[in-house]
PDB file of C-alpha atoms in Angstrom:
ATOM      1  CA  UNK A  12     205.845 177.460 -17.719  1.00 41.00           C
ATOM      2  CA  UNK A  13     204.954 178.458 -14.035  1.00 42.00           C
ATOM      3  CA  UNK A  14     204.329 176.352 -10.878  1.00 36.00           C
ATOM      4  CA  UNK A  15     201.651 176.597  -8.124  1.00 39.00           C
ATOM      5  CA  UNK A  16     200.953 175.166  -5.055  1.00 38.00           C
ATOM      6  CA  UNK A  17     198.343 173.637  -2.718  1.00 35.00           C
ATOM      7  CA  UNK A  18     196.074 174.516   0.346  1.00 34.00           C
ATOM      8  CA  UNK A  19     193.844 173.351   2.820  1.00 30.00           C
ATOM      9  CA  UNK A  20     192.611 175.634   5.246  1.00 31.00           C
ATOM     10  CA  UNK A  21     191.539 175.141   9.263  1.00 32.00           C
ATOM     11  CA  UNK A  22     190.225 177.494  10.391  1.00 35.00           C
ATOM     12  CA  UNK A  23     188.457 179.833   8.500  1.00 42.00           C
ATOM     13  CA  UNK A  24     186.667 177.237   5.963  1.00 47.00           C
ATOM     14  CA  UNK A  25     187.110 179.187   1.737  1.00 52.00           C
ATOM     15  CA  UNK A  26     184.773 178.079  -1.019  1.00 54.00           C
ATOM     16  CA  UNK A  27     186.029 174.439  -2.068  1.00 60.00           C
ATOM     17  CA  UNK A  28     186.953 174.945  -6.130  1.00 58.00           C
ATOM     18  CA  UNK A  29     183.335 173.464  -8.222  1.00 60.00           C
ATOM     19  CA  UNK A  30     185.091 169.624  -8.651  1.00 81.00           C
ATOM     20  CA  UNK A  31     188.242 170.216  -8.302  1.00 91.00           C
ATOM     21  CA  UNK A  32     190.410 167.778  -7.430  1.00 94.00           C
ATOM     22  CA  UNK A  33     194.212 166.081  -6.527  1.00 94.00           C
ATOM     23  CA  UNK A  34     196.767 163.675  -7.760  1.00 95.00           C
ATOM     24  CA  UNK A  35     199.467 162.706  -6.466  1.00 95.00           C
ATOM     25  CA  UNK A  36     201.438 160.932 -10.439  1.00 96.00           C
ATOM     26  CA  UNK A  37     203.804 158.673 -10.854  1.00 94.00           C
ATOM     27  CA  UNK A  38     206.395 160.539 -12.991  1.00 91.00           C
ATOM     28  CA  UNK A  39     209.846 160.891 -10.873  1.00 94.00           C
ATOM     29  CA  UNK A  40     211.160 164.411 -11.546  1.00 97.00           C
ATOM     30  CA  UNK A  41     215.339 164.842 -10.003  1.00 96.00           C
ATOM     31  CA  UNK A  42     216.663 167.902  -9.671  1.00 96.00           C
ATOM     32  CA  UNK A  43     220.464 167.665 -10.716  1.00 96.00           C
ATOM     33  CA  UNK A  44     223.346 170.292  -9.916  1.00 95.00           C
ATOM     34  CA  UNK A  45     221.654 172.983  -8.514  1.00 95.00           C
ATOM     35  CA  UNK A  46     223.668 174.345  -5.231  1.00 91.00           C
ATOM     36  CA  UNK A  47     221.726 174.193  -2.028  1.00 88.00           C
ATOM     37  CA  UNK A  48     219.956 171.859  -3.142  1.00 89.00           C
ATOM     38  CA  UNK A  49     218.239 170.768   0.280  1.00 90.00           C
ATOM     39  CA  UNK A  50     217.168 174.731   0.542  1.00 91.00           C
ATOM     40  CA  UNK A  51     215.731 175.336  -3.055  1.00 94.00           C
ATOM     41  CA  UNK A  52     213.117 177.788  -2.632  1.00 94.00           C
ATOM     42  CA  UNK A  53     212.036 179.241  -6.191  1.00 96.00           C
ATOM     43  CA  UNK A  54     211.891 177.976 -10.229  1.00 98.00           C
ATOM     44  CA  UNK A  55     210.096 179.559 -12.617  1.00 98.00           C
ATOM     45  CA  UNK A  56     209.880 178.194 -16.962  1.00 98.00           C
ATOM     46  CA  UNK A  57     210.479 180.708 -19.501  1.00 97.00           C
ATOM     47  CA  UNK A  58     210.126 178.071 -22.344  1.00 95.00           C
ATOM     48  CA  UNK A  59     209.743 173.942 -22.530  1.00 93.00           C
ATOM     49  CA  UNK A  60     212.959 173.709 -22.445  1.00 96.00           C
ATOM     50  CA  UNK A  61     214.783 176.458 -20.079  1.00 98.00           C
ATOM     51  CA  UNK A  62     213.834 177.107 -16.592  1.00 98.00           C
ATOM     52  CA  UNK A  63     215.804 179.407 -13.532  1.00 98.00           C
ATOM     53  CA  UNK A  64     216.171 178.221 -10.266  1.00 97.00           C
ATOM     54  CA  UNK A  65     217.038 179.787  -6.779  1.00 95.00           C
ATOM     55  CA  UNK A  66     217.534 179.457  -3.261  1.00 91.00           C
ATOM     56  CA  UNK A  67     216.568 180.877  -0.073  1.00 85.00           C
ATOM     57  CA  UNK A  68     220.398 181.144   1.308  1.00 78.00           C
ATOM     58  CA  UNK A  69     222.590 182.271  -1.649  1.00 77.00           C
ATOM     59  CA  UNK A  70     222.553 185.516  -3.873  1.00 84.00           C
ATOM     60  CA  UNK A  71     222.286 184.133  -7.391  1.00 92.00           C
ATOM     61  CA  UNK A  72     220.271 182.367  -8.863  1.00 96.00           C
ATOM     62  CA  UNK A  73     220.947 179.183 -11.361  1.00 97.00           C
ATOM     63  CA  UNK A  74     220.181 178.767 -14.683  1.00 98.00           C
ATOM     64  CA  UNK A  75     218.282 174.861 -15.500  1.00 98.00           C
ATOM     65  CA  UNK A  76     217.964 172.514 -18.319  1.00 98.00           C
ATOM     66  CA  UNK A  77     213.914 170.746 -18.753  1.00 98.00           C
ATOM     67  CA  UNK A  78     213.919 167.660 -20.932  1.00 97.00           C
ATOM     68  CA  UNK A  79     210.868 166.492 -19.718  1.00 95.00           C
ATOM     69  CA  UNK A  80     211.435 162.560 -21.735  1.00 94.00           C
ATOM     70  CA  UNK A  81     214.485 162.030 -19.332  1.00 96.00           C
ATOM     71  CA  UNK A  82     212.709 164.338 -16.895  1.00 97.00           C
ATOM     72  CA  UNK A  83     214.967 166.279 -15.615  1.00 97.00           C
ATOM     73  CA  UNK A  84     215.968 169.430 -14.194  1.00 98.00           C
ATOM     74  CA  UNK A  85     219.329 169.781 -14.971  1.00 98.00           C
ATOM     75  CA  UNK A  86     221.282 172.645 -13.966  1.00 97.00           C
ATOM     76  CA  UNK A  87     224.055 175.268 -15.781  1.00 97.00           C
ATOM     77  CA  UNK A  88     226.959 177.619 -13.598  1.00 96.00           C
ATOM     78  CA  UNK A  89     225.365 179.628 -11.084  1.00 95.00           C
ATOM     79  CA  UNK A  90     224.357 183.931 -11.966  1.00 96.00           C
ATOM     80  CA  UNK A  91     224.873 186.007  -9.141  1.00 94.00           C
ATOM     81  CA  UNK A  92     222.446 188.867  -8.920  1.00 95.00           C
ATOM     82  CA  UNK A  93     223.667 191.680  -7.302  1.00 90.00           C
ATOM     83  CA  UNK A  94     227.316 192.809  -6.241  1.00 84.00           C
ATOM     84  CA  UNK A  95     228.634 192.312  -2.858  1.00 77.00           C
ATOM     85  CA  UNK A  96     229.239 194.721  -1.272  1.00 72.00           C
ATOM     86  CA  UNK A  97     232.515 196.458   0.105  1.00 72.00           C
ATOM     87  CA  UNK A  98     234.136 193.970   2.818  1.00 70.00           C
ATOM     88  CA  UNK A  99     231.077 191.429   3.216  1.00 69.00           C
ATOM     89  CA  UNK A 100     232.486 187.123   2.361  1.00 68.00           C
ATOM     90  CA  UNK A 101     228.490 186.910   3.149  1.00 73.00           C
ATOM     91  CA  UNK A 102     225.329 187.983   1.718  1.00 74.00           C
ATOM     92  CA  UNK A 103     222.035 186.571   1.394  1.00 76.00           C
ATOM     93  CA  UNK A 104     219.090 187.662  -0.863  1.00 82.00           C
ATOM     94  CA  UNK A 105     216.715 185.025   0.730  1.00 89.00           C
ATOM     95  CA  UNK A 106     215.412 184.504  -2.736  1.00 93.00           C
ATOM     96  CA  UNK A 107     211.811 183.460  -1.991  1.00 94.00           C
ATOM     97  CA  UNK A 108     209.682 182.939  -5.764  1.00 96.00           C
ATOM     98  CA  UNK A 109     210.930 183.636  -9.100  1.00 98.00           C
ATOM     99  CA  UNK A 110     207.772 184.396 -11.364  1.00 98.00           C
ATOM    100  CA  UNK A 111     208.833 185.079 -15.584  1.00 98.00           C
ATOM    101  CA  UNK A 112     207.169 187.247 -17.735  1.00 98.00           C
ATOM    102  CA  UNK A 113     207.539 186.233 -21.615  1.00 96.00           C
ATOM    103  CA  UNK A 114     206.934 188.963 -23.222  1.00 95.00           C
ATOM    104  CA  UNK A 115     208.811 190.834 -21.534  1.00 96.00           C
ATOM    105  CA  UNK A 116     211.126 187.937 -21.960  1.00 97.00           C
ATOM    106  CA  UNK A 117     212.581 188.303 -17.756  1.00 98.00           C
ATOM    107  CA  UNK A 118     212.664 186.663 -15.525  1.00 98.00           C
ATOM    108  CA  UNK A 119     211.444 188.121 -11.868  1.00 98.00           C
ATOM    109  CA  UNK A 120     213.091 186.910  -8.412  1.00 98.00           C
ATOM    110  CA  UNK A 121     212.472 188.496  -4.969  1.00 97.00           C
ATOM    111  CA  UNK A 122     213.816 188.446  -2.094  1.00 96.00           C
ATOM    112  CA  UNK A 123     211.179 187.817   0.844  1.00 96.00           C
ATOM    113  CA  UNK A 124     211.463 192.274   1.888  1.00 96.00           C
ATOM    114  CA  UNK A 125     211.539 190.458   6.033  1.00 95.00           C
ATOM    115  CA  UNK A 126     213.839 190.507   8.512  1.00 93.00           C
ATOM    116  CA  UNK A 127     216.052 186.731   9.079  1.00 89.00           C
ATOM    117  CA  UNK A 128     214.994 184.150  10.020  1.00 87.00           C
ATOM    118  CA  UNK A 129     216.707 182.656  12.383  1.00 88.00           C
ATOM    119  CA  UNK A 130     218.769 185.822  14.756  1.00 90.00           C
ATOM    120  CA  UNK A 131     215.668 188.557  13.046  1.00 89.00           C
ATOM    121  CA  UNK A 132     218.572 190.950  11.585  1.00 89.00           C
ATOM    122  CA  UNK A 133     218.137 193.161   8.848  1.00 90.00           C
ATOM    123  CA  UNK A 134     219.691 192.167   6.028  1.00 89.00           C
ATOM    124  CA  UNK A 135     219.782 195.019   3.328  1.00 91.00           C
ATOM    125  CA  UNK A 136     219.844 192.144   0.354  1.00 92.00           C
ATOM    126  CA  UNK A 137     215.959 190.727   1.747  1.00 94.00           C
ATOM    127  CA  UNK A 138     214.280 193.510  -0.082  1.00 96.00           C
ATOM    128  CA  UNK A 139     214.924 193.045  -3.223  1.00 96.00           C
ATOM    129  CA  UNK A 140     213.202 191.958  -6.776  1.00 98.00           C
ATOM    130  CA  UNK A 141     215.239 191.487  -9.420  1.00 98.00           C
ATOM    131  CA  UNK A 142     214.413 191.802 -13.723  1.00 98.00           C
ATOM    132  CA  UNK A 143     216.844 189.044 -14.835  1.00 98.00           C
ATOM    133  CA  UNK A 144     216.831 189.052 -18.867  1.00 98.00           C
ATOM    134  CA  UNK A 145     217.158 186.320 -20.504  1.00 98.00           C
ATOM    135  CA  UNK A 146     217.502 184.647 -24.397  1.00 97.00           C
ATOM    136  CA  UNK A 147     214.790 182.529 -25.010  1.00 96.00           C
ATOM    137  CA  UNK A 148     216.407 180.744 -26.812  1.00 95.00           C
ATOM    138  CA  UNK A 149     219.021 179.674 -24.946  1.00 96.00           C
ATOM    139  CA  UNK A 150     218.215 180.700 -21.593  1.00 96.00           C
ATOM    140  CA  UNK A 151     220.818 182.318 -21.500  1.00 97.00           C
ATOM    141  CA  UNK A 152     221.018 185.702 -18.260  1.00 98.00           C
ATOM    142  CA  UNK A 153     222.167 188.728 -19.209  1.00 97.00           C
ATOM    143  CA  UNK A 154     223.802 189.729 -15.686  1.00 95.00           C
ATOM    144  CA  UNK A 155     225.303 192.572 -17.744  1.00 95.00           C
ATOM    145  CA  UNK A 156     221.326 194.230 -17.830  1.00 97.00           C
ATOM    146  CA  UNK A 157     220.233 193.136 -14.557  1.00 97.00           C
ATOM    147  CA  UNK A 158     217.989 195.676 -12.785  1.00 97.00           C
ATOM    148  CA  UNK A 159     217.571 195.882  -8.768  1.00 96.00           C
ATOM    149  CA  UNK A 160     214.412 196.804  -7.199  1.00 97.00           C
ATOM    150  CA  UNK A 161     212.109 196.517  -3.963  1.00 97.00           C
ATOM    151  CA  UNK A 162     208.872 196.908  -2.838  1.00 98.00           C
ATOM    152  CA  UNK A 163     209.193 198.070   1.309  1.00 97.00           C
ATOM    153  CA  UNK A 164     209.095 201.838   0.234  1.00 97.00           C
ATOM    154  CA  UNK A 165     206.193 200.617  -0.372  1.00 98.00           C
ATOM    155  CA  UNK A 166     205.127 198.408   2.393  1.00 98.00           C
ATOM    156  CA  UNK A 167     206.599 200.857   4.854  1.00 97.00           C
ATOM    157  CA  UNK A 168     203.555 203.050   4.157  1.00 97.00           C
ATOM    158  CA  UNK A 169     201.102 200.934   3.769  1.00 97.00           C
ATOM    159  CA  UNK A 170     198.151 200.844   6.672  1.00 96.00           C
ATOM    160  CA  UNK A 171     198.477 196.829   6.336  1.00 97.00           C
ATOM    161  CA  UNK A 172     201.799 196.430   6.521  1.00 98.00           C
ATOM    162  CA  UNK A 173     203.864 199.391   8.125  1.00 97.00           C
ATOM    163  CA  UNK A 174     202.891 197.886  11.601  1.00 97.00           C
ATOM    164  CA  UNK A 175     204.741 194.471  10.727  1.00 98.00           C
ATOM    165  CA  UNK A 176     207.789 195.942   8.453  1.00 97.00           C
ATOM    166  CA  UNK A 177     210.751 194.575  10.236  1.00 96.00           C
ATOM    167  CA  UNK A 178     209.228 191.786  12.764  1.00 97.00           C
ATOM    168  CA  UNK A 179     210.153 188.384  12.592  1.00 96.00           C
ATOM    169  CA  UNK A 180     208.349 186.227  11.220  1.00 95.00           C
ATOM    170  CA  UNK A 181     208.124 184.264  14.180  1.00 95.00           C
ATOM    171  CA  UNK A 182     205.949 187.067  15.610  1.00 96.00           C
ATOM    172  CA  UNK A 183     203.311 188.050  12.657  1.00 97.00           C
ATOM    173  CA  UNK A 184     206.631 189.869  10.795  1.00 97.00           C
ATOM    174  CA  UNK A 185     206.159 190.742   7.274  1.00 97.00           C
ATOM    175  CA  UNK A 186     207.846 188.077   4.322  1.00 97.00           C
ATOM    176  CA  UNK A 187     207.198 187.503   0.918  1.00 96.00           C
ATOM    177  CA  UNK A 188     207.456 183.443  -0.368  1.00 96.00           C
ATOM    178  CA  UNK A 189     205.832 183.325  -3.545  1.00 96.00           C
ATOM    179  CA  UNK A 190     205.307 185.367  -6.990  1.00 98.00           C
ATOM    180  CA  UNK A 191     203.370 185.323 -10.073  1.00 98.00           C
ATOM    181  CA  UNK A 192     203.462 187.200 -13.640  1.00 98.00           C
ATOM    182  CA  UNK A 193     200.020 188.147 -14.931  1.00 98.00           C
ATOM    183  CA  UNK A 194     198.029 190.477 -17.340  1.00 96.00           C
ATOM    184  CA  UNK A 195     201.043 193.234 -17.336  1.00 97.00           C
ATOM    185  CA  UNK A 196     201.496 192.204 -13.338  1.00 98.00           C
ATOM    186  CA  UNK A 197     204.129 191.354 -10.267  1.00 98.00           C
ATOM    187  CA  UNK A 198     202.093 189.559  -7.885  1.00 98.00           C
ATOM    188  CA  UNK A 199     203.295 189.193  -4.140  1.00 98.00           C
ATOM    189  CA  UNK A 200     202.844 186.116  -1.986  1.00 98.00           C
ATOM    190  CA  UNK A 201     202.587 187.264   1.463  1.00 98.00           C
ATOM    191  CA  UNK A 202     203.459 184.258   4.363  1.00 98.00           C
ATOM    192  CA  UNK A 203     203.085 186.828   6.997  1.00 97.00           C
ATOM    193  CA  UNK A 204     201.562 188.661   8.780  1.00 98.00           C
ATOM    194  CA  UNK A 205     198.319 186.547   8.775  1.00 97.00           C
ATOM    195  CA  UNK A 206     195.499 189.416  10.456  1.00 96.00           C
ATOM    196  CA  UNK A 207     192.370 188.051  11.265  1.00 95.00           C
ATOM    197  CA  UNK A 208     192.625 184.725   9.698  1.00 96.00           C
ATOM    198  CA  UNK A 209     192.976 186.880   6.230  1.00 97.00           C
ATOM    199  CA  UNK A 210     196.840 187.058   4.262  1.00 98.00           C
ATOM    200  CA  UNK A 211     197.474 188.699   1.430  1.00 98.00           C
ATOM    201  CA  UNK A 212     199.183 188.892  -1.851  1.00 98.00           C
ATOM    202  CA  UNK A 213     200.123 191.836  -3.566  1.00 98.00           C
ATOM    203  CA  UNK A 214     199.918 193.517  -6.547  1.00 98.00           C
ATOM    204  CA  UNK A 215     202.507 195.465  -8.430  1.00 98.00           C
ATOM    205  CA  UNK A 216     203.527 197.382 -11.218  1.00 98.00           C
ATOM    206  CA  UNK A 217     206.879 195.774 -12.716  1.00 97.00           C
ATOM    207  CA  UNK A 218     208.426 199.140 -13.831  1.00 96.00           C
ATOM    208  CA  UNK A 219     207.539 201.549 -10.330  1.00 97.00           C
ATOM    209  CA  UNK A 220     209.815 199.300  -8.800  1.00 97.00           C
ATOM    210  CA  UNK A 221     212.771 200.376 -10.737  1.00 95.00           C
ATOM    211  CA  UNK A 222     212.009 203.549 -10.147  1.00 89.00           C
ATOM    212  CA  UNK A 223     213.527 206.336  -7.657  1.00 82.00           C
ATOM    213  CA  UNK A 224     209.931 207.628  -6.182  1.00 88.00           C
ATOM    214  CA  UNK A 225     207.322 204.914  -4.542  1.00 96.00           C
ATOM    215  CA  UNK A 226     205.743 201.212  -6.559  1.00 97.00           C
ATOM    216  CA  UNK A 227     202.896 201.358  -7.625  1.00 98.00           C
ATOM    217  CA  UNK A 228     200.889 198.547  -6.088  1.00 98.00           C
ATOM    218  CA  UNK A 229     198.005 197.294  -3.674  1.00 98.00           C
ATOM    219  CA  UNK A 230     197.201 194.834  -1.606  1.00 98.00           C
ATOM    220  CA  UNK A 231     194.409 191.363  -2.071  1.00 98.00           C
ATOM    221  CA  UNK A 232     192.714 190.049   0.714  1.00 98.00           C
ATOM    222  CA  UNK A 233     192.481 186.305   0.859  1.00 98.00           C
ATOM    223  CA  UNK A 234     190.034 184.504   3.335  1.00 97.00           C
ATOM    224  CA  UNK A 235     192.677 181.168   4.006  1.00 97.00           C
ATOM    225  CA  UNK A 236     193.172 180.278   7.998  1.00 96.00           C
ATOM    226  CA  UNK A 237     193.827 181.338  11.740  1.00 96.00           C
ATOM    227  CA  UNK A 238     197.212 181.328  11.049  1.00 96.00           C
ATOM    228  CA  UNK A 239     198.054 180.373   7.396  1.00 97.00           C
ATOM    229  CA  UNK A 240     199.958 182.516   4.466  1.00 98.00           C
ATOM    230  CA  UNK A 241     200.828 182.088   0.938  1.00 98.00           C
ATOM    231  CA  UNK A 242     204.529 179.467   0.023  1.00 97.00           C
ATOM    232  CA  UNK A 243     204.222 180.133  -3.832  1.00 98.00           C
ATOM    233  CA  UNK A 244     201.660 182.186  -6.562  1.00 98.00           C
ATOM    234  CA  UNK A 245     201.927 180.752 -10.099  1.00 98.00           C
ATOM    235  CA  UNK A 246     199.696 182.282 -13.128  1.00 98.00           C
ATOM    236  CA  UNK A 247     197.148 179.972 -15.109  1.00 97.00           C
ATOM    237  CA  UNK A 248     194.819 181.019 -17.141  1.00 94.00           C
ATOM    238  CA  UNK A 249     192.105 181.645 -15.203  1.00 93.00           C
ATOM    239  CA  UNK A 250     193.838 182.936 -11.637  1.00 97.00           C
ATOM    240  CA  UNK A 251     196.322 181.872  -9.188  1.00 98.00           C
ATOM    241  CA  UNK A 252     197.158 178.595  -7.850  1.00 98.00           C
ATOM    242  CA  UNK A 253     198.070 179.877  -3.928  1.00 98.00           C
ATOM    243  CA  UNK A 254     199.729 177.252  -2.170  1.00 98.00           C
ATOM    244  CA  UNK A 255     199.328 177.755   1.578  1.00 98.00           C
ATOM    245  CA  UNK A 256     201.795 176.346   4.737  1.00 97.00           C
ATOM    246  CA  UNK A 257     202.252 178.160   8.379  1.00 97.00           C
ATOM    247  CA  UNK A 258     202.412 181.919   8.326  1.00 97.00           C
ATOM    248  CA  UNK A 259     204.801 181.538  11.232  1.00 95.00           C
ATOM    249  CA  UNK A 260     208.491 180.135  11.357  1.00 94.00           C
ATOM    250  CA  UNK A 261     209.720 177.856  13.929  1.00 93.00           C
ATOM    251  CA  UNK A 262     211.170 178.873  17.291  1.00 93.00           C
ATOM    252  CA  UNK A 263     214.871 179.903  17.280  1.00 93.00           C
ATOM    253  CA  UNK A 264     216.948 180.098  20.256  1.00 92.00           C
ATOM    254  CA  UNK A 265     217.307 183.639  19.868  1.00 93.00           C
ATOM    255  CA  UNK A 266     213.419 183.663  19.062  1.00 94.00           C
ATOM    256  CA  UNK A 267     212.223 181.218  21.158  1.00 94.00           C
ATOM    257  CA  UNK A 268     208.679 182.213  21.186  1.00 93.00           C
ATOM    258  CA  UNK A 269     207.105 181.438  17.368  1.00 94.00           C
ATOM    259  CA  UNK A 270     203.316 181.403  16.752  1.00 93.00           C
ATOM    260  CA  UNK A 271     202.751 178.784  14.966  1.00 92.00           C
ATOM    261  CA  UNK A 272     200.740 176.273  15.824  1.00 86.00           C
ATOM    262  CA  UNK A 273     201.440 173.040  14.984  1.00 90.00           C
ATOM    263  CA  UNK A 274     204.443 172.173  13.087  1.00 92.00           C
ATOM    264  CA  UNK A 275     205.278 173.123   9.662  1.00 94.00           C
ATOM    265  CA  UNK A 276     204.106 170.171   7.147  1.00 94.00           C
ATOM    266  CA  UNK A 277     201.138 171.126   5.509  1.00 96.00           C
ATOM    267  CA  UNK A 278     200.292 172.814   2.502  1.00 97.00           C
ATOM    268  CA  UNK A 279     197.710 173.112   1.176  1.00 97.00           C
ATOM    269  CA  UNK A 280     196.427 174.278  -2.659  1.00 97.00           C
ATOM    270  CA  UNK A 281     193.229 176.902  -3.594  1.00 97.00           C
ATOM    271  CA  UNK A 282     192.093 178.500  -6.257  1.00 97.00           C
ATOM    272  CA  UNK A 283     191.961 182.848  -6.606  1.00 97.00           C
ATOM    273  CA  UNK A 284     191.108 184.640  -9.528  1.00 97.00           C
ATOM    274  CA  UNK A 285     191.164 188.451  -8.396  1.00 97.00           C
ATOM    275  CA  UNK A 286     188.143 189.613  -7.700  1.00 95.00           C
ATOM    276  CA  UNK A 287     186.607 186.524  -6.502  1.00 95.00           C
ATOM    277  CA  UNK A 288     186.658 184.682  -3.220  1.00 95.00           C
ATOM    278  CA  UNK A 289     189.564 181.893  -2.919  1.00 96.00           C
ATOM    279  CA  UNK A 290     188.820 178.634  -3.163  1.00 95.00           C
ATOM    280  CA  UNK A 291     190.484 175.086  -1.499  1.00 96.00           C
ATOM    281  CA  UNK A 292     191.250 172.596  -4.517  1.00 96.00           C
ATOM    282  CA  UNK A 293     193.199 170.294  -1.511  1.00 95.00           C
ATOM    283  CA  UNK A 294     196.031 168.907   0.756  1.00 96.00           C
ATOM    284  CA  UNK A 295     198.384 168.846  -1.285  1.00 96.00           C
ATOM    285  CA  UNK A 296     199.646 164.676  -0.709  1.00 93.00           C
ATOM    286  CA  UNK A 297     202.350 162.495   1.359  1.00 91.00           C
ATOM    287  CA  UNK A 298     204.804 165.911   1.643  1.00 94.00           C
ATOM    288  CA  UNK A 299     208.692 165.317   1.832  1.00 93.00           C
ATOM    289  CA  UNK A 300     209.520 168.579   3.306  1.00 93.00           C
ATOM    290  CA  UNK A 301     208.388 172.471   3.405  1.00 95.00           C
ATOM    291  CA  UNK A 302     206.666 173.320  -0.023  1.00 96.00           C
ATOM    292  CA  UNK A 303     208.061 176.106  -1.771  1.00 94.00           C
ATOM    293  CA  UNK A 304     207.815 176.736  -4.703  1.00 97.00           C
ATOM    294  CA  UNK A 305     205.589 175.795  -7.741  1.00 97.00           C
ATOM    295  CA  UNK A 306     205.411 174.896 -11.931  1.00 98.00           C
ATOM    296  CA  UNK A 307     203.620 174.130 -14.439  1.00 97.00           C
ATOM    297  CA  UNK A 308     204.615 171.394 -16.713  1.00 97.00           C
ATOM    298  CA  UNK A 309     200.780 171.770 -18.722  1.00 96.00           C
ATOM    299  CA  UNK A 310     197.985 173.324 -18.281  1.00 97.00           C
ATOM    300  CA  UNK A 311     195.228 171.465 -20.326  1.00 97.00           C
ATOM    301  CA  UNK A 312     190.825 172.264 -20.450  1.00 95.00           C
ATOM    302  CA  UNK A 313     190.790 169.490 -18.006  1.00 95.00           C
ATOM    303  CA  UNK A 314     194.248 169.613 -15.941  1.00 97.00           C
ATOM    304  CA  UNK A 315     197.111 171.611 -14.728  1.00 97.00           C
ATOM    305  CA  UNK A 316     200.014 169.367 -14.344  1.00 97.00           C
ATOM    306  CA  UNK A 317     202.475 170.897 -11.439  1.00 97.00           C
ATOM    307  CA  UNK A 318     206.221 169.714 -10.354  1.00 98.00           C
ATOM    308  CA  UNK A 319     206.259 171.271  -6.749  1.00 97.00           C
ATOM    309  CA  UNK A 320     210.231 171.174  -4.868  1.00 97.00           C
ATOM    310  CA  UNK A 321     210.479 171.144  -1.219  1.00 96.00           C
ATOM    311  CA  UNK A 322     212.999 173.179   0.909  1.00 91.00           C
ATOM    312  CA  UNK A 323     214.335 170.329   3.216  1.00 90.00           C
ATOM    313  CA  UNK A 324     214.325 167.671   0.951  1.00 93.00           C
ATOM    314  CA  UNK A 325     217.562 166.134  -1.519  1.00 92.00           C
ATOM    315  CA  UNK A 326     217.357 168.438  -4.590  1.00 92.00           C
ATOM    316  CA  UNK A 327     214.144 169.722  -3.936  1.00 94.00           C
ATOM    317  CA  UNK A 328     212.579 166.461  -3.699  1.00 95.00           C
ATOM    318  CA  UNK A 329     210.147 167.547  -6.474  1.00 96.00           C
ATOM    319  CA  UNK A 330     207.097 165.532  -7.107  1.00 96.00           C
ATOM    320  CA  UNK A 331     203.970 165.768  -9.878  1.00 97.00           C
ATOM    321  CA  UNK A 332     200.721 166.694  -8.983  1.00 97.00           C
ATOM    322  CA  UNK A 333     197.327 166.959 -10.390  1.00 97.00           C
ATOM    323  CA  UNK A 334     195.170 169.498 -10.338  1.00 97.00           C
ATOM    324  CA  UNK A 335     191.594 168.150 -12.791  1.00 96.00           C
ATOM    325  CA  UNK A 336     189.846 170.471 -13.615  1.00 92.00           C
TER     326      UNK A 336
END
């Protein structure tokens, strides 16, 4: 089970998904007991009962138990993704997305692969992708078999991305904010850079991320509009749902100039099938914060029900949204 997100383009208008619309559902969901509950940034579910939730301020993740009848997701104890380096009191992986590979009994968790948002400082843990084995019957994480890799060696050699690596997000720097799994591959959504109205999805071979060499990957260009970036990507039956928002982050004291054109309060949902143009579905309604993560609750021939989670909203401010096909 996964989670999709929403996007509406402002400057360069993509094609609309034929007759697709979205609406907010009246269902009231709750997320209980998650650490950093105002900074929830990723979610994916191995089945209808068990999921994994990430927070961008921590270096751990938390399994969750899904109770559909009560519309509630309850946290279990956190699981560190890595050991603290010697002498370090705090490490931020900057978890920005979680995907699930049911046939591999594993979650994949990605760090932003960017520099710190407030200071623009380099933090090695952010350049991480983790494979997190899970028992689907219990939701239990096998922490002894967690593997850590990175897409950084490929990014540093890429003609598209190499000039954006290490730059702050306020200045169009390289940054991931979503990850999906489909057809045996991982698909990374880039918040930055935006190049002349184009953002990117990076398709990568999972196993190559955990070898010593350069990962096997390629980029796909998505015309989502000037100043817009991918904030989440989720696999559905025939392609992906892509959530978009501001590409640039807000200015900070240390980084006082930002390319952001407006407040980070508008988010859109697109449908994208590799090899085709991205198609706009609509604008996410009544947002309580910054849209960060999506979970697919149900998909039928007629609709897709999503749970959208927001940064800076209490307990993620979960909202149920229906995409009518």
